[in-house]
């Protein structure tokens, strides 16, 4: 009897005294201990009636126990459904109703608010607090440490991850055991991870980056993670000397660069810094290299596809690009209308196919069909170019494309020029309704010192550089750009906030 993920990632470590986790207080949890805890939790899942293929939804703070709940779901043949810890009780109700899990694990503080929804959905409830206490942990304490993994085939579901849902309803991406394992194996080789690695883990574990990319790679090679409950630049700095590698979102690197203590000597022993989940500014890439001597390796992926492209481990890590398609990923860039591949260097939509690509959206067969081509390629919705030498550069999401006066405006092109202006920290270009143009281009700019930047002057400079239809009709100065927890700029929030900017003006 086999269980694809369990056999590859957990079974080899049942008797492995090496630390899987090192916590920030210095305490360690060995592989053996982690798997024993996972087995106990798996027994609690079964006692709650969780059958193979049942969903187990979890909205809990990051903790070792929360990670072991993922392992337990793998062992028990359940479908793990982690939820962003920022969701409110009413948002959670949507996910519970949509996914109809047989068990919901929540922070003790949320239990009262969620009890009626769980009851309606016929789901049992358990609690798990950030300190590892709660009914799930209590029951696990007295449950057996022996557990026979439930058989699971490569194509069986291991997880459902809801997309952040910036347009319309959030969709549940169904990921199979093989989707996760194949990608972890490809990345392990591509990034040359070994059992000697110590990964600094400060990402959330409800998202593919921290949960699957980081954790599955580390389990696969039997390495160690320094496990931070959240990203705190000063705490991370303290852990850098003991680590060999780190995976982060761009904001991690921006924040680390603000710390004086980030110096070359602190990380001279480091093997690899990886960035993904949102665009890393070329400027951050260069500043980080100047300060530390390390070139950040940027990669690109999404919840639905795991990782698709990466800059090389050996070879040129090109700032502003997301590198090459991974070895087992077929990638093409096509014209959104015709579906035909575009010439190198021309903008089109990224489509991918490979063992990494998900099984479809949970209970949305129509939506799933819309997002796949007849030949099995998944339409990512990301706009990009690919050079003749293979490097892929993302220029934005298709839904963020602004169409002004019938012309396509790619926000990244304008953001690039604005970001080059002295005194600009960063910018976000988006479209808002406009009577004449359909949409008007607007730029939100974060300035080092807003008093030194004049909207009119900036517009003058832009007019010299680009066609007038691309030049923002309005520049808004903000203290910071709205971002979600993965560091992505929320253009939908900007669009909503400034939706009425040109109302009544033509
Ligand atoms: P998520 O499903 O939350 O991981 O979001 C996936 C989306 O994040 C992708 O479709 C891209 O739009 C964006 N993304 C991920 N990695 C990168 C990257 N390195 N550069 C630019 N955008 C990225």
PDB file of N, CA, C and O in Angstrom, residues 278-329:
ATOM      1  N   UNK A 278       5.750  37.605  -5.728  1.00  0.00           N
ATOM      2  CA  UNK A 278       5.464  38.968  -6.192  1.00  0.00           C
ATOM      3  C   UNK A 278       6.735  39.463  -6.858  1.00  0.00           C
ATOM      4  O   UNK A 278       7.819  38.907  -6.620  1.00  0.00           O
ATOM      5  N   UNK A 279       6.618  40.505  -7.708  1.00  0.00           N
ATOM      6  CA  UNK A 279       7.827  40.949  -8.420  1.00  0.00           C
ATOM      7  C   UNK A 279       8.869  41.575  -7.502  1.00  0.00           C
ATOM      8  O   UNK A 279       8.542  42.408  -6.662  1.00  0.00           O
ATOM      9  N   UNK A 280      10.097  41.157  -7.692  1.00  0.00           N
ATOM     10  CA  UNK A 280      11.217  41.734  -6.958  1.00  0.00           C
ATOM     11  C   UNK A 280      11.751  42.874  -7.817  1.00  0.00           C
ATOM     12  O   UNK A 280      12.124  42.655  -8.972  1.00  0.00           O
ATOM     13  N   UNK A 281      11.769  44.071  -7.270  1.00  0.00           N
ATOM     14  CA  UNK A 281      12.280  45.196  -8.063  1.00  0.00           C
ATOM     15  C   UNK A 281      13.742  44.953  -8.390  1.00  0.00           C
ATOM     16  O   UNK A 281      14.505  44.497  -7.535  1.00  0.00           O
ATOM     17  N   UNK A 282      14.133  45.295  -9.632  1.00  0.00           N
ATOM     18  CA  UNK A 282      15.533  45.132 -10.030  1.00  0.00           C
ATOM     19  C   UNK A 282      16.423  45.906  -9.049  1.00  0.00           C
ATOM     20  O   UNK A 282      17.514  45.457  -8.700  1.00  0.00           O
ATOM     21  N   UNK A 283      15.917  47.036  -8.566  1.00  0.00           N
ATOM     22  CA  UNK A 283      16.684  47.861  -7.635  1.00  0.00           C
ATOM     23  C   UNK A 283      16.989  47.095  -6.333  1.00  0.00           C
ATOM     24  O   UNK A 283      18.098  47.155  -5.802  1.00  0.00           O
ATOM     25  N   UNK A 284      15.995  46.349  -5.837  1.00  0.00           N
ATOM     26  CA  UNK A 284      16.195  45.576  -4.606  1.00  0.00           C
ATOM     27  C   UNK A 284      17.241  44.493  -4.856  1.00  0.00           C
ATOM     28  O   UNK A 284      18.123  44.238  -4.023  1.00  0.00           O
ATOM     29  N   UNK A 285      17.131  43.857  -6.012  1.00  0.00           N
ATOM     30  CA  UNK A 285      18.070  42.811  -6.407  1.00  0.00           C
ATOM     31  C   UNK A 285      19.501  43.362  -6.375  1.00  0.00           C
ATOM     32  O   UNK A 285      20.412  42.763  -5.796  1.00  0.00           O
ATOM     33  N   UNK A 286      19.675  44.535  -6.976  1.00  0.00           N
ATOM     34  CA  UNK A 286      21.009  45.139  -7.082  1.00  0.00           C
ATOM     35  C   UNK A 286      21.494  45.609  -5.701  1.00  0.00           C
ATOM     36  O   UNK A 286      22.630  45.354  -5.313  1.00  0.00           O
ATOM     37  N   UNK A 287      20.601  46.271  -4.938  1.00  0.00           N
ATOM     38  CA  UNK A 287      20.988  46.750  -3.601  1.00  0.00           C
ATOM     39  C   UNK A 287      21.406  45.583  -2.712  1.00  0.00           C
ATOM     40  O   UNK A 287      22.345  45.684  -1.934  1.00  0.00           O
ATOM     41  N   UNK A 288      20.675  44.465  -2.834  1.00  0.00           N
ATOM     42  CA  UNK A 288      20.977  43.308  -1.983  1.00  0.00           C
ATOM     43  C   UNK A 288      22.351  42.739  -2.344  1.00  0.00           C
ATOM     44  O   UNK A 288      23.134  42.370  -1.475  1.00  0.00           O
ATOM     45  N   UNK A 289      22.626  42.718  -3.629  1.00  0.00           N
ATOM     46  CA  UNK A 289      23.934  42.191  -4.046  1.00  0.00           C
ATOM     47  C   UNK A 289      25.063  43.120  -3.597  1.00  0.00           C
ATOM     48  O   UNK A 289      26.099  42.668  -3.108  1.00  0.00           O
ATOM     49  N   UNK A 290      24.824  44.429  -3.739  1.00  0.00           N
ATOM     50  CA  UNK A 290      25.855  45.392  -3.329  1.00  0.00           C
ATOM     51  C   UNK A 290      26.158  45.218  -1.836  1.00  0.00           C
ATOM     52  O   UNK A 290      27.296  45.216  -1.411  1.00  0.00           O
ATOM     53  N   UNK A 291      25.087  45.039  -1.045  1.00  0.00           N
ATOM     54  CA  UNK A 291      25.272  44.961   0.407  1.00  0.00           C
ATOM     55  C   UNK A 291      25.845  43.618   0.843  1.00  0.00           C
ATOM     56  O   UNK A 291      26.693  43.552   1.724  1.00  0.00           O
ATOM     57  N   UNK A 292      25.373  42.527   0.231  1.00  0.00           N
ATOM     58  CA  UNK A 292      25.706  41.200   0.784  1.00  0.00           C
ATOM     59  C   UNK A 292      26.610  40.362  -0.113  1.00  0.00           C
ATOM     60  O   UNK A 292      27.145  39.352   0.334  1.00  0.00           O
ATOM     61  N   UNK A 293      26.693  40.744  -1.385  1.00  0.00           N
ATOM     62  CA  UNK A 293      27.458  39.913  -2.318  1.00  0.00           C
ATOM     63  C   UNK A 293      26.636  38.765  -2.891  1.00  0.00           C
ATOM     64  O   UNK A 293      27.143  37.989  -3.691  1.00  0.00           O
ATOM     65  N   UNK A 294      25.372  38.645  -2.461  1.00  0.00           N
ATOM     66  CA  UNK A 294      24.521  37.559  -2.976  1.00  0.00           C
ATOM     67  C   UNK A 294      23.528  38.061  -4.011  1.00  0.00           C
ATOM     68  O   UNK A 294      22.856  39.070  -3.786  1.00  0.00           O
ATOM     69  N   UNK A 295      23.427  37.319  -5.104  1.00  0.00           N
ATOM     70  CA  UNK A 295      22.399  37.638  -6.099  1.00  0.00           C
ATOM     71  C   UNK A 295      21.166  36.818  -5.774  1.00  0.00           C
ATOM     72  O   UNK A 295      21.226  35.576  -5.794  1.00  0.00           O
ATOM     73  N   UNK A 296      20.087  37.489  -5.456  1.00  0.00           N
ATOM     74  CA  UNK A 296      18.844  36.780  -5.118  1.00  0.00           C
ATOM     75  C   UNK A 296      18.386  35.988  -6.343  1.00  0.00           C
ATOM     76  O   UNK A 296      18.456  36.490  -7.465  1.00  0.00           O
ATOM     77  N   UNK A 297      17.929  34.766  -6.089  1.00  0.00           N
ATOM     78  CA  UNK A 297      17.415  33.942  -7.185  1.00  0.00           C
ATOM     79  C   UNK A 297      15.895  34.125  -7.219  1.00  0.00           C
ATOM     80  O   UNK A 297      15.203  33.767  -6.266  1.00  0.00           O
ATOM     81  N   UNK A 298      15.390  34.709  -8.297  1.00  0.00           N
ATOM     82  CA  UNK A 298      13.945  34.941  -8.385  1.00  0.00           C
ATOM     83  C   UNK A 298      13.282  33.858  -9.207  1.00  0.00           C
ATOM     84  O   UNK A 298      13.781  33.444 -10.245  1.00  0.00           O
ATOM     85  N   UNK A 299      12.134  33.426  -8.691  1.00  0.00           N
ATOM     86  CA  UNK A 299      11.357  32.392  -9.398  1.00  0.00           C
ATOM     87  C   UNK A 299       9.904  32.823  -9.451  1.00  0.00           C
ATOM     88  O   UNK A 299       9.479  33.763  -8.760  1.00  0.00           O
ATOM     89  N   UNK A 300       9.129  32.124 -10.295  1.00  0.00           N
ATOM     90  CA  UNK A 300       7.725  32.505 -10.484  1.00  0.00           C
ATOM     91  C   UNK A 300       6.826  31.274 -10.406  1.00  0.00           C
ATOM     92  O   UNK A 300       7.117  30.238 -10.991  1.00  0.00           O
ATOM     93  N   UNK A 301       5.758  31.428  -9.648  1.00  0.00           N
ATOM     94  CA  UNK A 301       4.796  30.339  -9.567  1.00  0.00           C
ATOM     95  C   UNK A 301       3.450  30.875  -9.165  1.00  0.00           C
ATOM     96  O   UNK A 301       3.268  32.088  -9.028  1.00  0.00           O
ATOM     97  N   UNK A 302       2.510  30.000  -9.013  1.00  0.00           N
ATOM     98  CA  UNK A 302       1.203  30.403  -8.503  1.00  0.00           C
ATOM     99  C   UNK A 302       0.549  29.219  -7.815  1.00  0.00           C
ATOM    100  O   UNK A 302       0.947  28.065  -8.015  1.00  0.00           O
ATOM    101  N   UNK A 303      -0.468  29.512  -7.009  1.00  0.00           N
ATOM    102  CA  UNK A 303      -1.151  28.466  -6.247  1.00  0.00           C
ATOM    103  C   UNK A 303      -1.546  27.303  -7.152  1.00  0.00           C
ATOM    104  O   UNK A 303      -1.349  26.142  -6.803  1.00  0.00           O
ATOM    105  N   UNK A 304      -2.092  27.620  -8.323  1.00  0.00           N
ATOM    106  CA  UNK A 304      -2.630  26.582  -9.211  1.00  0.00           C
ATOM    107  C   UNK A 304      -1.559  25.704  -9.846  1.00  0.00           C
ATOM    108  O   UNK A 304      -1.839  24.599 -10.282  1.00  0.00           O
ATOM    109  N   UNK A 305      -0.347  26.243  -9.969  1.00  0.00           N
ATOM    110  CA  UNK A 305       0.662  25.537 -10.778  1.00  0.00           C
ATOM    111  C   UNK A 305       1.912  25.161 -10.001  1.00  0.00           C
ATOM    112  O   UNK A 305       2.841  24.615 -10.602  1.00  0.00           O
ATOM    113  N   UNK A 306       1.980  25.458  -8.716  1.00  0.00           N
ATOM    114  CA  UNK A 306       3.258  25.364  -8.018  1.00  0.00           C
ATOM    115  C   UNK A 306       4.251  26.261  -8.774  1.00  0.00           C
ATOM    116  O   UNK A 306       3.834  27.231  -9.399  1.00  0.00           O
ATOM    117  N   UNK A 307       5.524  25.892  -8.809  1.00  0.00           N
ATOM    118  CA  UNK A 307       6.499  26.793  -9.440  1.00  0.00           C
ATOM    119  C   UNK A 307       6.663  26.466 -10.927  1.00  0.00           C
ATOM    120  O   UNK A 307       6.706  25.306 -11.315  1.00  0.00           O
ATOM    121  N   UNK A 308       6.775  27.521 -11.736  1.00  0.00           N
ATOM    122  CA  UNK A 308       6.872  27.356 -13.193  1.00  0.00           C
ATOM    123  C   UNK A 308       8.236  27.705 -13.769  1.00  0.00           C
ATOM    124  O   UNK A 308       8.698  27.044 -14.693  1.00  0.00           O
ATOM    125  N   UNK A 309       8.811  28.793 -13.291  1.00  0.00           N
ATOM    126  CA  UNK A 309      10.098  29.232 -13.845  1.00  0.00           C
ATOM    127  C   UNK A 309      11.037  29.601 -12.714  1.00  0.00           C
ATOM    128  O   UNK A 309      10.594  29.891 -11.597  1.00  0.00           O
ATOM    129  N   UNK A 310      12.319  29.614 -13.038  1.00  0.00           N
ATOM    130  CA  UNK A 310      13.295  30.029 -12.037  1.00  0.00           C
ATOM    131  C   UNK A 310      14.554  30.531 -12.725  1.00  0.00           C
ATOM    132  O   UNK A 310      14.934  30.017 -13.775  1.00  0.00           O
ATOM    133  N   UNK A 311      15.178  31.497 -12.098  1.00  0.00           N
ATOM    134  CA  UNK A 311      16.524  31.860 -12.535  1.00  0.00           C
ATOM    135  C   UNK A 311      17.427  30.683 -12.202  1.00  0.00           C
ATOM    136  O   UNK A 311      17.124  29.885 -11.315  1.00  0.00           O
ATOM    137  N   UNK A 312      18.557  30.579 -12.895  1.00  0.00           N
ATOM    138  CA  UNK A 312      19.404  29.401 -12.676  1.00  0.00           C
ATOM    139  C   UNK A 312      20.173  29.472 -11.364  1.00  0.00           C
ATOM    140  O   UNK A 312      20.433  30.565 -10.852  1.00  0.00           O
ATOM    141  N   UNK A 313      20.528  28.310 -10.840  1.00  0.00           N
ATOM    142  CA  UNK A 313      21.398  28.276  -9.654  1.00  0.00           C
ATOM    143  C   UNK A 313      22.807  28.672 -10.102  1.00  0.00           C
ATOM    144  O   UNK A 313      23.414  29.570  -9.559  1.00  0.00           O
ATOM    145  N   UNK A 314      23.305  27.934 -11.101  1.00  0.00           N
ATOM    146  CA  UNK A 314      24.568  28.331 -11.736  1.00  0.00           C
ATOM    147  C   UNK A 314      24.153  29.110 -12.974  1.00  0.00           C
ATOM    148  O   UNK A 314      23.184  28.768 -13.612  1.00  0.00           O
ATOM    149  N   UNK A 315      24.884  30.110 -13.310  1.00  0.00           N
ATOM    150  CA  UNK A 315      24.486  30.888 -14.480  1.00  0.00           C
ATOM    151  C   UNK A 315      23.915  32.212 -14.037  1.00  0.00           C
ATOM    152  O   UNK A 315      23.790  32.487 -12.841  1.00  0.00           O
ATOM    153  N   UNK A 316      23.540  33.023 -15.022  1.00  0.00           N
ATOM    154  CA  UNK A 316      23.158  34.398 -14.723  1.00  0.00           C
ATOM    155  C   UNK A 316      21.776  34.509 -14.090  1.00  0.00           C
ATOM    156  O   UNK A 316      20.779  34.079 -14.676  1.00  0.00           O
ATOM    157  N   UNK A 317      21.728  35.070 -12.887  1.00  0.00           N
ATOM    158  CA  UNK A 317      20.435  35.386 -12.253  1.00  0.00           C
ATOM    159  C   UNK A 317      20.119  36.815 -12.669  1.00  0.00           C
ATOM    160  O   UNK A 317      20.680  37.768 -12.137  1.00  0.00           O
ATOM    161  N   UNK A 318      19.218  36.945 -13.623  1.00  0.00           N
ATOM    162  CA  UNK A 318      18.998  38.247 -14.243  1.00  0.00           C
ATOM    163  C   UNK A 318      17.931  39.046 -13.495  1.00  0.00           C
ATOM    164  O   UNK A 318      16.774  38.620 -13.423  1.00  0.00           O
ATOM    165  N   UNK A 319      18.342  40.188 -12.961  1.00  0.00           N
ATOM    166  CA  UNK A 319      17.416  41.052 -12.204  1.00  0.00           C
ATOM    167  C   UNK A 319      16.227  41.442 -13.060  1.00  0.00           C
ATOM    168  O   UNK A 319      16.380  41.744 -14.237  1.00  0.00           O
ATOM    169  N   UNK A 320      15.030  41.409 -12.461  1.00  0.00           N
ATOM    170  CA  UNK A 320      13.825  41.822 -13.180  1.00  0.00           C
ATOM    171  C   UNK A 320      13.210  40.696 -13.991  1.00  0.00           C
ATOM    172  O   UNK A 320      12.113  40.845 -14.531  1.00  0.00           O
ATOM    173  N   UNK A 321      13.884  39.531 -14.074  1.00  0.00           N
ATOM    174  CA  UNK A 321      13.306  38.397 -14.808  1.00  0.00           C
ATOM    175  C   UNK A 321      13.009  37.265 -13.828  1.00  0.00           C
ATOM    176  O   UNK A 321      13.527  37.245 -12.705  1.00  0.00           O
ATOM    177  N   UNK A 322      12.199  36.312 -14.284  1.00  0.00           N
ATOM    178  CA  UNK A 322      11.901  35.145 -13.434  1.00  0.00           C
ATOM    179  C   UNK A 322      12.584  33.896 -13.996  1.00  0.00           C
ATOM    180  O   UNK A 322      12.263  32.780 -13.614  1.00  0.00           O
ATOM    181  N   UNK A 323      13.531  34.108 -14.904  1.00  0.00           N
ATOM    182  CA  UNK A 323      14.361  33.000 -15.377  1.00  0.00           C
ATOM    183  C   UNK A 323      13.706  32.132 -16.426  1.00  0.00           C
ATOM    184  O   UNK A 323      12.872  32.592 -17.212  1.00  0.00           O
ATOM    185  N   UNK A 324      14.080  30.851 -16.401  1.00  0.00           N
ATOM    186  CA  UNK A 324      13.671  29.893 -17.432  1.00  0.00           C
ATOM    187  C   UNK A 324      12.543  28.983 -16.951  1.00  0.00           C
ATOM    188  O   UNK A 324      12.429  28.730 -15.751  1.00  0.00           O
ATOM    189  N   UNK A 325      11.777  28.418 -17.892  1.00  0.00           N
ATOM    190  CA  UNK A 325      10.810  27.392 -17.487  1.00  0.00           C
ATOM    191  C   UNK A 325      11.561  26.252 -16.789  1.00  0.00           C
ATOM    192  O   UNK A 325      12.669  25.895 -17.211  1.00  0.00           O
ATOM    193  N   UNK A 326      10.995  25.694 -15.735  1.00  0.00           N
ATOM    194  CA  UNK A 326      11.642  24.577 -15.023  1.00  0.00           C
ATOM    195  C   UNK A 326      11.691  23.355 -15.946  1.00  0.00           C
ATOM    196  O   UNK A 326      10.880  23.246 -16.880  1.00  0.00           O
ATOM    197  N   UNK A 327      12.619  22.429 -15.693  1.00  0.00           N
ATOM    198  CA  UNK A 327      12.838  21.309 -16.608  1.00  0.00           C
ATOM    199  C   UNK A 327      11.574  20.559 -17.056  1.00  0.00           C
ATOM    200  O   UNK A 327      11.463  20.214 -18.214  1.00  0.00           O
ATOM    201  N   UNK A 328      10.623  20.305 -16.147  1.00  0.00           N
ATOM    202  CA  UNK A 328       9.467  19.524 -16.606  1.00  0.00           C
ATOM    203  C   UNK A 328       8.228  20.391 -16.873  1.00  0.00           C
ATOM    204  O   UNK A 328       7.108  19.896 -16.920  1.00  0.00           O
ATOM    205  N   UNK A 329       8.451  21.705 -17.035  1.00  0.00           N
ATOM    206  CA  UNK A 329       7.325  22.607 -17.300  1.00  0.00           C
ATOM    207  C   UNK A 329       7.385  23.103 -18.751  1.00  0.00           C
ATOM    208  O   UNK A 329       8.387  23.676 -19.168  1.00  0.00           O
TER     209      UNK A 329
END
